[in-house]
XYZ file of C-alpha atoms in Angstrom:
774
model
C 10.924 43.916 12.374
C 8.404 46.208 10.710
C 8.157 47.910 7.339
C 5.504 49.948 5.592
C 3.984 46.814 4.046
C 4.733 44.004 6.490
C 5.595 42.844 9.988
C 8.143 40.071 10.576
C 8.455 37.906 13.678
C 11.532 35.739 14.232
C 12.565 32.872 16.510
C 15.310 30.241 16.795
C 17.998 32.906 16.462
C 16.305 34.297 13.383
C 16.300 31.026 11.457
C 12.490 30.899 11.354
C 10.313 33.861 10.487
C 6.647 34.711 10.011
C 6.056 37.644 7.693
C 2.593 39.241 7.641
C 1.773 41.390 4.613
C -0.914 44.041 5.095
C -2.401 44.313 1.611
C -3.149 42.014 0.041
C -3.200 40.001 3.240
C -0.557 37.268 3.255
C 1.177 35.263 5.928
C 4.494 33.678 4.970
C 6.496 31.184 7.006
C 10.208 31.208 6.208
C 13.192 29.109 7.185
C 16.685 30.397 6.437
C 15.108 33.175 4.360
C 13.298 30.644 2.162
C 9.484 30.742 2.053
C 8.057 27.355 3.063
C 4.321 27.993 3.443
C 2.138 30.925 2.432
C -1.311 31.464 3.921
C -3.860 33.139 1.605
C -1.544 33.014 -1.403
C -4.520 32.831 -3.790
C -6.728 35.319 -1.900
C -9.230 32.606 -0.950
C -9.522 33.547 2.698
C -13.280 33.606 3.290
C -15.825 33.777 6.080
C -19.506 33.992 5.263
C -22.187 36.361 6.515
C -25.922 35.624 6.697
C -27.545 34.569 3.425
C -30.719 32.877 2.241
C -31.559 29.521 3.815
C -30.026 26.679 1.747
C -31.580 23.372 0.799
C -29.778 20.117 0.107
C -31.189 16.994 -1.534
C -34.701 18.485 -1.283
C -34.264 18.958 2.459
C -34.633 22.489 3.814
C -32.275 23.173 6.713
C -33.381 26.048 8.919
C -30.058 27.012 10.451
C -30.940 29.632 12.992
C -27.607 31.519 12.854
C -27.746 31.293 9.032
C -24.987 30.142 6.656
C -21.482 30.501 8.040
C -19.024 28.856 5.648
C -15.344 29.709 5.728
C -12.197 28.830 3.855
C -8.552 29.574 3.252
C -5.743 28.475 0.983
C -2.146 27.482 1.656
C 0.754 27.241 -0.740
C 3.415 24.639 0.116
C 6.489 25.882 -1.730
C 8.734 23.285 -3.304
C 6.424 20.367 -2.497
C 5.065 17.901 -5.049
C 3.846 15.193 -2.688
C 1.154 15.649 -0.034
C -0.541 13.006 2.102
C -3.192 12.678 4.789
C -6.917 13.529 4.970
C -8.284 10.166 6.060
C -10.632 8.557 5.502
C -10.771 7.835 1.788
C -10.389 4.595 -0.160
C -7.573 6.056 -2.200
C -3.851 5.995 -2.818
C -1.282 7.198 -0.320
C -0.284 10.348 -2.220
C -3.238 12.713 -2.517
C -4.290 13.405 -6.075
C -4.672 16.688 -7.902
C -8.356 17.649 -7.783
C -8.264 20.251 -10.570
C -10.094 17.967 -12.987
C -12.628 16.466 -10.605
C -14.281 16.477 -7.214
C -12.466 17.779 -4.111
C -11.649 15.568 -1.186
C -14.441 15.615 1.352
C -14.245 15.187 5.136
C -17.726 14.271 6.336
C -18.230 11.130 8.399
C -20.745 8.851 6.665
C -21.894 5.245 6.782
C -20.721 4.264 3.295
C -21.292 0.561 2.699
C -18.729 -1.023 0.348
C -17.391 2.349 -0.755
C -16.207 3.007 -4.287
C -12.443 2.717 -4.581
C -10.194 5.616 -5.549
C -12.989 7.973 -4.612
C -12.702 11.302 -2.795
C -15.980 10.824 -0.959
C -15.683 11.031 2.810
C -15.992 7.738 4.669
C -16.382 6.880 8.356
C -13.848 9.250 9.913
C -12.021 12.508 9.327
C -8.625 13.930 10.236
C -8.084 17.390 8.681
C -4.302 17.106 8.442
C -2.215 17.410 5.282
C 1.454 16.405 5.321
C 3.770 17.675 2.585
C 7.122 16.047 1.982
C 10.192 16.661 -0.154
C 13.720 15.275 0.239
C 14.922 17.939 2.668
C 11.767 18.895 4.566
C 8.366 17.756 5.848
C 5.580 20.241 6.714
C 1.957 19.936 7.776
C -1.257 21.946 7.823
C -3.827 21.052 10.495
C -7.268 22.586 9.811
C -9.152 22.193 13.090
C -12.779 22.118 11.962
C -15.379 19.391 12.555
C -17.991 20.559 10.044
C -18.482 19.344 6.472
C -15.177 20.189 4.766
C -13.896 20.107 1.184
C -10.242 20.244 0.176
C -8.914 21.071 -3.273
C -5.325 20.179 -4.140
C -3.408 21.503 -7.116
C 0.127 20.469 -7.964
C 2.226 22.900 -9.992
C 5.179 21.031 -11.530
C 8.596 22.500 -12.052
C 8.189 22.670 -15.851
C 10.230 25.197 -17.808
C 8.274 28.416 -18.344
C 8.742 31.349 -20.649
C 6.266 31.082 -23.502
C 7.830 32.031 -26.840
C 11.177 33.042 -25.435
C 14.206 31.093 -26.671
C 15.011 27.938 -24.670
C 18.057 29.557 -23.180
C 15.837 32.230 -21.662
C 13.317 29.841 -20.143
C 13.242 29.657 -16.399
C 12.303 26.688 -14.256
C 9.542 27.496 -11.815
C 9.826 26.156 -8.315
C 7.235 23.397 -7.794
C 4.466 23.995 -5.305
C 1.232 22.501 -4.008
C -1.814 24.679 -3.406
C -4.310 23.451 -0.823
C -7.715 25.104 -0.485
C -9.869 24.292 2.543
C -13.600 25.096 2.586
C -15.726 24.271 5.650
C -19.444 24.668 6.144
C -19.207 26.367 9.517
C -17.009 27.098 12.497
C -13.998 29.363 12.847
C -10.641 29.526 11.110
C -8.361 27.613 13.458
C -5.335 26.197 11.679
C -1.809 25.214 12.608
C 1.295 24.947 10.449
C 3.717 22.196 11.470
C 7.299 22.900 10.449
C 9.028 19.560 10.976
C 11.529 19.684 9.380
C 12.112 15.916 9.669
C 9.137 13.544 9.355
C 9.459 12.250 12.923
C 9.656 15.797 14.273
C 6.450 16.710 12.472
C 4.651 13.657 13.851
C 5.746 14.590 17.361
C 4.525 18.176 16.849
C 1.143 16.883 15.747
C 1.000 14.456 18.684
C 1.718 17.318 21.074
C -1.363 19.051 19.662
C -3.807 16.122 19.525
C -2.351 13.452 21.818
C -0.332 10.260 21.604
C -1.600 6.797 20.785
C -3.127 5.174 23.861
C -1.293 2.240 25.399
C -3.491 -0.793 24.599
C -3.921 -3.898 26.713
C -1.595 -6.579 25.438
C -4.344 -8.973 24.326
C -5.623 -6.446 21.790
C -2.406 -6.748 19.768
C -3.212 -10.376 18.986
C -5.693 -11.912 16.558
C -9.426 -11.118 16.859
C -12.146 -13.440 15.519
C -15.390 -11.695 14.601
C -18.565 -12.306 12.621
C -21.990 -10.764 12.260
C -23.083 -12.811 14.176
C -22.059 -15.827 16.241
C -25.427 -17.367 16.907
C -25.431 -18.307 20.575
C -23.276 -19.458 23.467
C -22.845 -22.922 21.956
C -21.635 -21.386 18.702
C -19.090 -19.232 20.538
C -17.773 -22.230 22.465
C -17.568 -24.300 19.270
C -15.519 -21.625 17.490
C -13.289 -21.259 20.544
C -12.726 -25.023 20.640
C -12.006 -25.032 16.905
C -9.041 -22.723 17.377
C -7.689 -25.045 20.070
C -8.293 -28.158 17.984
C -6.436 -26.709 15.011
C -3.694 -25.171 17.168
C -4.366 -21.646 15.949
C -3.766 -18.936 18.556
C -6.281 -16.147 19.016
C -7.042 -13.670 21.784
C -10.558 -12.287 21.318
C -13.960 -13.355 20.030
C -16.547 -10.724 19.103
C -20.357 -10.487 19.207
C -22.338 -8.243 16.862
C -25.814 -6.725 17.333
C -27.702 -10.041 17.443
C -26.334 -10.825 20.905
C -28.630 -8.173 22.421
C -32.255 -8.377 23.446
C -33.942 -6.757 20.444
C -31.026 -4.408 19.593
C -31.120 -2.913 23.085
C -27.468 -2.322 23.925
C -26.213 -3.279 27.392
C -28.546 -6.306 27.276
C -28.258 -9.965 26.274
C -30.721 -12.106 24.349
C -32.067 -14.342 27.134
C -32.580 -17.322 24.810
C -29.296 -17.147 22.904
C -26.963 -15.869 25.637
C -28.573 -16.833 28.940
C -25.274 -16.981 30.895
C -23.002 -14.320 29.446
C -20.814 -13.992 32.540
C -20.146 -17.724 32.592
C -19.290 -17.610 28.882
C -16.760 -14.846 29.484
C -15.267 -16.765 32.386
C -14.978 -19.842 30.146
C -12.886 -17.794 27.725
C -10.916 -16.035 30.462
C -9.640 -19.381 31.763
C -7.742 -19.563 28.476
C -6.726 -15.881 28.795
C -9.134 -14.920 26.017
C -11.478 -11.945 25.960
C -14.875 -11.082 24.523
C -15.877 -7.858 22.765
C -19.467 -6.749 22.180
C -20.958 -4.016 20.052
C -22.533 -0.848 21.479
C -23.961 1.687 19.020
C -24.998 5.277 19.807
C -28.672 4.894 18.859
C -31.099 3.871 21.592
C -34.286 1.965 20.761
C -37.406 4.038 21.433
C -39.012 1.823 24.059
C -40.670 3.487 27.084
C -40.680 0.099 28.844
C -36.872 -0.130 28.693
C -35.277 1.433 31.792
C -32.175 2.643 29.945
C -34.277 4.514 27.366
C -36.397 6.115 30.095
C -33.278 7.111 32.023
C -31.739 8.735 28.949
C -34.983 10.498 28.027
C -35.687 11.797 31.512
C -32.066 12.872 31.961
C -32.105 14.961 28.782
C -29.381 12.870 27.149
C -30.749 12.787 23.588
C -30.054 15.036 20.597
C -32.999 17.359 19.805
C -34.531 18.245 16.473
C -34.829 21.855 15.269
C -38.161 22.186 17.072
C -36.621 21.232 20.413
C -38.137 17.740 20.537
C -36.126 14.524 20.945
C -34.733 13.648 17.518
C -35.811 10.256 16.189
C -34.373 8.355 13.264
C -34.226 4.795 11.990
C -31.402 2.351 12.649
C -31.005 -1.319 13.585
C -33.636 -1.330 16.367
C -36.162 0.610 14.234
C -37.192 3.970 15.641
C -34.270 5.253 17.682
C -33.044 8.309 19.511
C -29.404 9.359 19.548
C -27.347 10.145 22.620
C -25.830 13.634 22.710
C -22.208 12.765 23.467
C -21.167 16.403 23.081
C -22.681 16.975 26.532
C -20.275 16.187 29.419
C -23.170 15.045 31.619
C -24.336 12.612 28.928
C -20.845 11.204 28.521
C -20.561 10.717 32.275
C -23.976 9.001 32.385
C -23.069 6.756 29.451
C -19.740 5.852 31.072
C -21.574 4.709 34.189
C -23.655 2.352 32.043
C -20.529 0.169 31.716
C -20.190 -0.361 35.465
C -20.550 -3.992 36.467
C -23.646 -3.342 38.561
C -25.465 -1.607 35.693
C -24.256 -3.699 32.752
C -25.560 -7.059 33.900
C -23.647 -10.027 32.570
C -20.446 -8.077 32.001
C -17.111 -9.039 33.565
C -13.613 -7.510 33.544
C -12.799 -9.543 30.414
C -15.571 -7.895 28.350
C -14.601 -4.991 26.077
C -16.439 -2.812 23.575
C -16.877 -1.971 19.906
C -18.517 1.345 18.923
C -20.113 1.070 15.467
C -22.597 3.173 13.414
C -21.356 6.318 15.174
C -20.936 8.710 12.251
C -23.874 8.739 13.258
C -25.725 6.411 10.882
C -29.399 7.328 10.472
C -31.016 5.127 7.822
C -33.728 7.622 6.910
C -31.589 10.756 7.274
C -29.995 12.908 4.552
C -26.935 11.018 3.252
C -27.904 8.343 5.805
C -26.835 10.535 8.706
C -28.265 13.087 11.140
C -29.813 16.310 9.739
C -27.453 19.235 10.016
C -30.002 21.323 11.890
C -30.372 18.867 14.795
C -29.463 20.564 18.073
C -26.850 19.474 20.614
C -25.889 20.553 24.101
C -25.428 24.300 24.426
C -27.541 25.006 21.342
C -24.870 23.887 18.895
C -26.229 22.683 15.574
C -25.174 19.298 14.321
C -23.458 20.848 11.290
C -20.909 22.466 13.654
C -19.658 19.233 15.183
C -20.794 16.386 12.936
C -17.304 14.878 12.550
C -16.866 14.854 16.338
C -19.921 12.726 17.123
C -18.160 9.347 17.028
C -15.088 10.784 18.759
C -17.187 11.740 21.774
C -18.853 8.315 21.982
C -15.416 6.704 21.793
C -14.296 8.969 24.648
C -17.269 8.102 26.851
C -16.856 4.368 26.249
C -13.139 4.386 27.028
C -13.835 6.352 30.206
C -16.525 3.850 31.180
C -14.241 0.830 30.814
C -11.500 2.593 32.758
C -13.830 3.712 35.530
C -15.361 0.271 36.079
C -11.937 -0.935 37.305
C -11.429 2.074 39.555
C -9.046 3.537 37.005
C -6.513 0.720 37.221
C -7.099 -1.196 33.963
C -6.480 -0.134 30.374
C -9.602 -0.084 28.210
C -9.964 -1.448 24.721
C -12.541 0.233 22.484
C -12.723 -0.078 18.716
C -14.516 2.736 16.872
C -15.620 3.118 13.273
C -15.992 6.908 13.304
C -13.103 9.116 14.384
C -11.541 12.563 14.335
C -8.174 14.149 15.121
C -7.185 12.929 18.595
C -9.028 9.605 18.435
C -5.653 7.894 18.863
C -5.825 8.819 22.575
C -8.864 6.567 23.007
C -8.232 3.253 21.260
C -8.312 1.433 17.933
C -9.858 2.160 14.532
C -10.621 0.034 11.496
C -11.296 0.974 7.892
C -14.973 -0.048 7.834
C -17.139 -2.213 5.593
C -14.828 -3.511 2.867
C -15.398 -6.150 0.173
C -13.751 -9.528 -0.427
C -11.868 -8.571 -3.597
C -8.188 -8.185 -4.452
C -8.732 -4.490 -5.088
C -9.990 -3.935 -1.529
C -7.062 -5.905 -0.124
C -4.675 -3.694 -2.060
C -6.339 -0.400 -1.058
C -6.335 -1.332 2.638
C -2.577 -0.714 2.814
C -2.503 2.982 1.812
C -5.619 3.543 3.942
C -3.808 2.237 7.029
C -0.618 4.126 6.179
C -2.611 7.363 5.853
C -4.146 6.800 9.286
C -0.658 6.329 10.717
C 0.558 9.559 9.128
C -2.263 11.392 10.910
C -1.481 9.993 14.357
C -3.763 6.941 14.415
C -1.312 4.078 14.744
C -3.559 1.343 16.191
C -5.577 0.494 13.088
C -6.304 -2.222 10.550
C -8.791 -3.539 7.993
C -11.295 -6.407 8.171
C -9.377 -9.519 7.117
C -11.064 -11.391 4.290
C -13.440 -8.549 3.440
C -16.677 -7.858 5.292
C -18.914 -8.235 2.214
C -18.996 -11.258 -0.148
C -16.987 -14.470 0.063
C -13.227 -14.645 -0.561
C -11.689 -17.575 -2.387
C -9.017 -19.495 -0.428
C -6.070 -17.690 -2.037
C -7.489 -14.239 -1.323
C -8.303 -15.234 2.264
C -4.740 -16.438 2.895
C -3.176 -13.340 1.360
C -5.448 -11.126 3.456
C -4.453 -12.951 6.648
C -0.817 -12.519 5.685
C -1.280 -8.798 5.029
C -3.453 -8.290 8.116
C -0.883 -9.984 10.333
C 1.517 -7.153 9.500
C -0.879 -4.457 10.746
C -1.360 -3.432 14.397
C -5.103 -4.244 14.589
C -5.714 -7.749 13.255
C -9.340 -8.886 13.011
C -11.145 -11.318 10.754
C -14.730 -10.161 10.174
C -17.617 -11.023 7.854
C -21.237 -10.064 7.225
C -24.258 -12.139 8.182
C -25.024 -13.140 4.574
C -21.540 -14.535 3.880
C -20.356 -18.105 4.267
C -18.644 -19.032 7.505
C -14.895 -18.568 7.204
C -13.200 -19.828 10.328
C -9.580 -20.598 9.352
C -10.032 -24.384 9.300
C -12.942 -24.482 6.811
C -10.852 -24.299 3.612
C -8.584 -27.340 3.784
C -5.327 -28.074 5.553
C -3.116 -26.049 3.189
C -5.133 -22.901 3.867
C -5.354 -23.645 7.584
C -1.575 -24.061 7.822
C -0.930 -20.808 5.953
C -3.332 -18.872 8.185
C -1.828 -20.462 11.290
C 1.623 -19.285 10.160
C 0.332 -15.756 9.563
C -1.236 -15.525 13.011
C 1.954 -16.784 14.640
C 3.894 -14.116 12.744
C 1.481 -11.463 14.005
C 2.152 -12.530 17.596
C 5.907 -12.315 17.084
C 5.803 -8.929 15.390
C 3.303 -6.874 17.308
C 3.104 -8.344 20.777
C 6.836 -8.831 21.235
C 8.073 -5.710 19.520
C 6.450 -3.003 17.491
C 2.928 -3.171 18.827
C 4.291 -2.183 22.210
C 7.294 -0.119 21.299
C 5.705 2.372 18.935
C 3.283 3.327 21.672
C 5.494 3.419 24.741
C 8.120 5.752 23.330
C 5.865 8.786 23.636
C 4.754 7.794 27.115
C 8.169 7.116 28.570
C 10.560 9.384 26.701
C 9.527 13.004 26.550
C 12.448 13.731 24.272
C 11.977 10.764 21.947
C 10.677 11.132 18.412
C 7.042 10.126 17.984
C 7.073 6.804 16.149
C 4.555 5.328 13.742
C 3.761 1.631 13.821
C 3.383 1.260 10.048
C 5.145 4.000 8.164
C 5.491 4.790 4.451
C 8.963 4.157 3.112
C 9.664 7.881 2.747
C 9.354 8.384 6.521
C 12.460 6.253 7.096
C 14.096 7.255 3.813
C 13.084 10.881 3.335
C 15.513 11.512 0.472
C 14.528 8.436 -1.540
C 12.189 9.920 -4.156
C 11.331 6.504 -5.600
C 9.587 5.767 -2.289
C 7.379 8.872 -2.279
C 4.527 7.179 -4.173
C 4.974 3.609 -2.916
C 1.602 2.215 -1.740
C 2.234 -1.492 -1.277
C 5.465 -1.483 0.735
C 5.999 0.067 4.129
C 8.151 -0.089 7.225
C 7.070 -1.745 10.469
C 8.814 0.440 12.984
C 12.335 1.171 11.835
C 13.495 -2.419 11.500
C 11.212 -4.307 9.126
C 10.233 -3.731 5.522
C 6.919 -5.354 4.614
C 5.657 -6.083 1.126
C 2.419 -8.086 1.314
C 1.265 -10.135 -1.659
C -1.778 -8.360 -3.121
C -1.901 -9.813 -6.644
C -3.883 -12.917 -7.515
C -1.747 -15.867 -8.570
C 1.515 -14.112 -7.723
C 4.644 -16.266 -7.921
C 7.105 -13.479 -7.179
C 6.981 -10.176 -5.351
C 8.997 -7.185 -6.459
C 10.542 -5.519 -3.412
C 12.137 -2.093 -3.421
C 15.080 -2.037 -1.013
C 15.661 1.635 -0.229
C 18.902 3.163 0.968
C 22.033 2.651 -1.116
C 24.088 2.342 2.084
C 21.682 -0.110 3.735
C 21.950 -3.881 4.129
C 18.709 -5.919 4.216
C 18.199 -9.526 5.329
C 15.556 -11.913 4.065
C 13.662 -13.138 7.122
C 13.542 -16.757 5.995
C 16.995 -17.314 4.520
C 19.063 -14.658 6.377
C 20.542 -13.783 2.989
C 21.886 -10.221 2.832
C 21.005 -7.741 0.080
C 22.461 -4.342 -0.697
C 19.986 -1.469 -0.622
C 19.236 0.988 -3.380
C 17.716 -1.521 -5.795
C 14.719 -3.769 -6.406
C 14.645 -7.543 -6.308
C 12.090 -10.268 -6.904
C 11.386 -12.737 -4.124
C 9.617 -16.039 -4.899
C 6.324 -16.636 -3.090
C 3.749 -19.355 -2.851
C 0.874 -19.856 -0.487
C 3.221 -21.127 2.243
C 6.078 -18.629 2.016
C 4.560 -15.854 4.080
C 7.881 -15.023 5.736
C 9.634 -14.182 2.478
C 7.799 -10.874 2.209
C 9.522 -9.514 5.295
C 12.981 -8.021 5.117
C 15.077 -6.889 8.077
C 17.036 -3.644 8.060
C 20.634 -3.812 9.182
C 21.741 -2.245 12.423
C 18.442 -2.954 14.169
C 17.241 -5.247 16.917
C 14.102 -7.369 16.832
C 14.817 -10.381 19.080
C 17.119 -11.041 16.111
C 20.274 -8.923 15.845
C 20.983 -7.643 12.340
C 24.512 -6.405 11.899
C 25.274 -3.417 9.704
C 28.416 -2.884 7.686
C 30.271 -1.967 10.885
C 29.054 -5.251 12.465
C 26.987 -3.340 15.008
C 23.297 -3.066 15.892
C 21.045 -1.677 18.583
C 17.396 -1.557 19.613
C 15.016 -1.654 22.554
C 12.631 -4.128 24.134
C 9.776 -3.109 26.427
C 7.869 -5.132 29.009
C 5.103 -4.397 31.488
C 2.174 -6.334 32.939
C 0.158 -5.874 29.724
C -3.127 -4.752 31.248
C -2.890 -2.033 33.910
C -1.834 1.605 34.160
C 0.967 0.746 36.598
C 3.526 1.406 33.852
C 2.334 5.027 34.039
C 1.381 5.457 37.691
C 4.040 3.317 39.388
C 6.710 3.140 36.667
C 6.177 -0.625 36.545
C 7.886 -1.307 33.244
C 11.194 -2.533 31.945
C 12.846 -0.938 28.947
C 16.004 -2.748 27.843
C 18.504 -1.579 25.257
C 20.341 -4.254 23.293
C 23.502 -3.231 21.467
C 26.295 -5.032 19.725
C 29.697 -3.677 18.763
C 33.201 -5.162 18.475
C 31.763 -8.647 18.776
C 30.148 -7.915 22.141
C 26.404 -8.030 22.803
C 25.145 -5.984 25.752
C 21.721 -5.683 27.341
C 21.229 -2.782 29.710
C 18.544 -0.509 31.063
C 17.232 2.203 28.756
C 15.251 3.939 31.476
C 16.222 4.956 34.985
C 12.560 4.994 36.057
C 11.433 1.461 35.231
C 10.755 -0.872 38.157
C 9.149 -4.009 36.782
C 9.736 -7.617 37.786
C 8.642 -10.556 35.661
C 9.742 -14.052 34.799
C 10.288 -13.585 31.071
C 13.434 -15.305 29.859
C 15.754 -15.117 26.870
C 15.584 -18.497 25.152
C 17.709 -17.687 22.147
C 19.697 -14.900 20.506
C 20.003 -14.878 16.719
C 22.649 -12.659 15.090
C 22.500 -12.112 11.321
C 25.243 -10.711 9.147
C 28.165 -12.593 10.670
C 30.912 -12.843 8.029
C 32.657 -15.948 9.379
C 32.019 -18.708 11.842
C 33.294 -17.753 15.311
C 35.740 -20.054 17.057
C 34.241 -19.399 20.512
C 31.163 -17.766 22.010
C 31.461 -16.578 25.612
C 28.590 -15.520 27.835
C 29.588 -13.209 30.686
C 27.435 -12.385 33.701
C 28.779 -9.501 35.836
C 29.844 -10.576 39.302
C 31.783 -9.354 42.288
C 34.901 -8.789 40.186
C 33.083 -6.249 38.047
C 33.252 -2.807 39.773
C 30.635 -1.300 37.493
C 28.139 -3.932 38.552
C 28.956 -4.077 42.257
C 25.667 -2.354 43.117
C 23.791 -5.255 41.618
C 25.625 -8.194 43.170
C 22.552 -9.139 45.185
C 20.830 -9.991 41.946
C 23.539 -12.279 40.648
C 21.549 -15.389 41.506
C 18.922 -14.288 39.011
C 21.390 -14.973 36.178
C 23.020 -18.139 35.051
C 25.469 -18.695 32.246
C 24.589 -20.804 29.224
C 25.525 -24.028 31.009
C 23.225 -25.965 28.733
C 23.783 -23.830 25.683
C 24.491 -24.847 22.150
C 25.694 -22.602 19.371
C 24.861 -23.162 15.692
C 26.125 -21.296 12.640
C 24.295 -21.400 9.312
C 23.904 -18.931 6.448
C 25.749 -16.068 8.166
C 23.608 -16.452 11.284
C 24.666 -17.327 14.837
C 22.014 -18.796 17.098
C 22.800 -19.113 20.800
C 20.129 -21.234 22.474
C 19.693 -21.667 26.207
C 18.321 -25.116 26.916
C 17.963 -24.325 30.617
C 15.878 -21.180 29.928
C 17.298 -19.575 33.051
C 18.377 -16.164 31.787
C 15.915 -13.669 33.193
C 14.789 -10.869 30.900
C 14.081 -8.037 33.270
C 15.187 -8.827 36.832
C 16.747 -6.607 37.921
C 16.045 -3.727 35.613
C 19.624 -2.441 35.396
C 21.751 -5.558 35.026
C 23.202 -6.479 31.621
C 22.570 -9.989 30.389
C 25.753 -10.363 28.374
């Protein structure tokens, strides 16, 4: 419709509308005639024309197009809680910036960053998510230049000045968000939700879904700057075996190279790298090495000459190859914004070019903000020039994203496109979830850094980056035994689980602190394997790949995502949900003897993981903890499935389990996966196919089924395998030999829990894909 002052566009049978006002210019988004978001509500829409050349920190930048800043403001009506804008070492709910500095998105190498600071760190995602009990909205500001964001909350306080109280009116709360970017164009998207999961799916449709990782990467990673040589690596590997601690990957930092020349090996320290990788691969373990974006200036090094002669380096403002200082000394920086450079760099990972590499070697991209030790703010000057004449200021926050892309492509290409890559990156941008994993950067071994790691990871999840974690134990300084154990316990509940430490710290392999500490860490790592590899670490990723109509799921999600009407959860930093089934509350206080756990949902039932005791939701409780009781900080939600069935008040539950080969793209290209749905109702447990497409055979077996929430001990437990007398299953009779009843079973009943254990271990998990187990 059109009036003298405005134009209105409608969709969804008129439920949603966009109203554009001519003067002053406004753009309103409405739902059911209620304004949700207003663009330019404060008249801060701005785009800059040419002005005098600016200087910053005594550095004169000669931008040849001239200054080109731009900005705009958005009003989120009715919202008092907004989230997002990683990466900052700050709380989950974004703070009001009226009395201080704005949030900044500018990727920087910030060593041991100040906590609760709005300074930009290693990566940037320009997404804000607003939430209230009945709606979730988002604003995605697609700009990769230096960006500042001001946030102002306006509470719903009574207004009216000197008028009598009866005349006062209560203003509707709102949040005003003002974006200001150094350059680029105004390119923004409003996400309407209205449910949290719908908003996350909308954002994923714009920027991509989390990449399916190889299975090994969901396990525990052991890293240090640096393991000294091949003997040191083998000794650490043997130590894990000797102390019966599982792990999947060992990492090598910059010292493994020949003089900080990436794609090389120190000939004295690592003379037989391929043999070392094969030694680990025999135990199904992998190796990961670092590869930074700076290239040592060395005309005698073939890789440097190839990059120089191929025009693959960033230029300075005079058109010469830009040089800065980093780990190798004088270095030049690859221009990953150029498609030809990315293709060349990807080829560097081929087995014939990267000598000493094998299929079990994977990659870690670090220092890719980019870090330039002698640059302004320890990064690249904004007037450096990239492919196509673009200045660095235009795409600074994309630099690490493009290296991550080229590396992932290289690892995929070396296998002919058949194997999934694993690449960890420090710097990131919107869409980095399509490429691999991310960690929170150089943290410190203090309780405060342990505590802040949780909202940092939750914020990454809210902005699409689900495969993430923090360095366990703290990268800088030395943790005491209690802090180290608590960090392992917290890290085990996150998707990316890596212990890491700097070169000037004491060695901290898990067995160096006494048997009590070793046992606690061993328990934490076992819990990580059970949680992420068996369930959530796979499931949160595959849903988007396999079900086009399924909600986009987060691996670790703030409580309000699962309980959107529970206002007490809106500011909760220390508790979160793992998928939809588990509530996690890591111990982050020194000397803690109890942990206070908020159990959301007044109609929910929660089960303590260790005792199977049931608790009613809608209240808080204190759980006792000591250094050994890691499991007591996990609580199951009723009505869910996680290799343990948790019955709700109707004595029912359901959930899914996914399996594939764990390393290839055959789940995508050949539908080689199995997705099983487990459900229980009326005392009957069923396992059936949840996908008509899956065609995956494996020898996984069900060894036990544990059912919590049983009110009384059953008199009998029957296991039924469909046979010829079952018409519904007649198509699958040829597979009957794959199943056997619990001939050697025993059934135990303790603490409202039934455990059915198959001593013969003959019940096949996924052969055939469509046959129920029970």
